[in-house]
Amino acid sequence: MFDTMKTAGKIRESRIAMNMTQMNLADAMEVSFQAISNWERGNSMPDIAKLEQLCGILHISMEELLGADQSRTVRKVMAAEREDGISGNDDHPVSMDEIKDLAPILPPDKVGALAEEYLKQNPDEKIDFAAVMGLAPFLDKKYLDALARNAQINSLYEWTGLTPFLSDKVLDELVLAADVEVNVPGIAALAPFLSEETLDKLFQQIPEGEHENISGLLPFLSRKTLQDYAEKLMKENNLDALKAVMPFL
């Protein structure tokens, strides 16, 4: 992963060594003074298209600016882009970890193009969930939805980290298709983001004996599911549990 603070320090150190002000560097790079300030504070990274120009102005190598591993990744993507677009080809394969590392310095459409190409080249591969999470802030929903469908997850609760980024329909689809244990904590964490229909289906899958902690689910279940559950509790003479359900009927 890019060490933004190390890169920020190198930009600042090299600019000072060249006896340039931030405004001088901004004029030479044809960017705003605020952009240079953000680069030097580590708040953002220069766009990948600007890196060679930046290195030339500051008289440093890409390796000095980004580090050896990251500079190789950047050069690989730049070479692919020059040849046939950002997606690359068989001579310049880009891994999912490299895409995640590049995301902060690539425009969103280029990050999406890399992710799309990766899925085409690896259609059956299960993608590490951490990699999907790392790309979430940088991807358009259509690309993130596609990546999420290939993500390897271990629990329903993991999906909560992606709920602000995924489209509602895809989240419902993924949660129902997930080959993981259905439990109350996982469903409760996702409840505000799922449709009633999906929640009702998940509720039916909760193992017997685990309904005592479902109070967080009750506001999100459909009336029919609540009525059916209340009737079941009445037949079991479980009045304490029934009292919890009554306000929602």
Coordinates of C-alpha atoms in Angstrom, one line a residue, residues 8-22 24-25 40 55-60 64:
A8 CA 4.3 13.6 1.1
G9 CA 7.6 14.1 2.9
K10 CA 9.6 13.3 -0.2
I11 CA 7.7 15.9 -2.3
R12 CA 8.2 18.6 0.4
E13 CA 11.9 17.7 0.9
S14 CA 12.6 17.7 -2.8
R15 CA 10.7 21.0 -3.4
I16 CA 12.7 22.7 -0.7
A17 CA 15.9 21.3 -2.1
M18 CA 15.0 22.8 -5.5
N19 CA 14.4 26.2 -3.7
M20 CA 10.8 26.2 -4.9
T21 CA 7.8 27.5 -3.1
Q22 CA 4.5 25.5 -3.2
N24 CA 6.2 27.7 -7.9
L25 CA 5.6 23.9 -8.0
E40 CA 2.7 17.6 1.1
C55 CA 9.5 13.5 -10.7
G56 CA 11.1 15.5 -13.6
I57 CA 10.5 18.9 -12.0
L58 CA 11.8 17.7 -8.6
H59 CA 14.8 15.8 -10.2
I60 CA 13.9 12.6 -8.4
E64 CA 12.5 7.7 -4.7

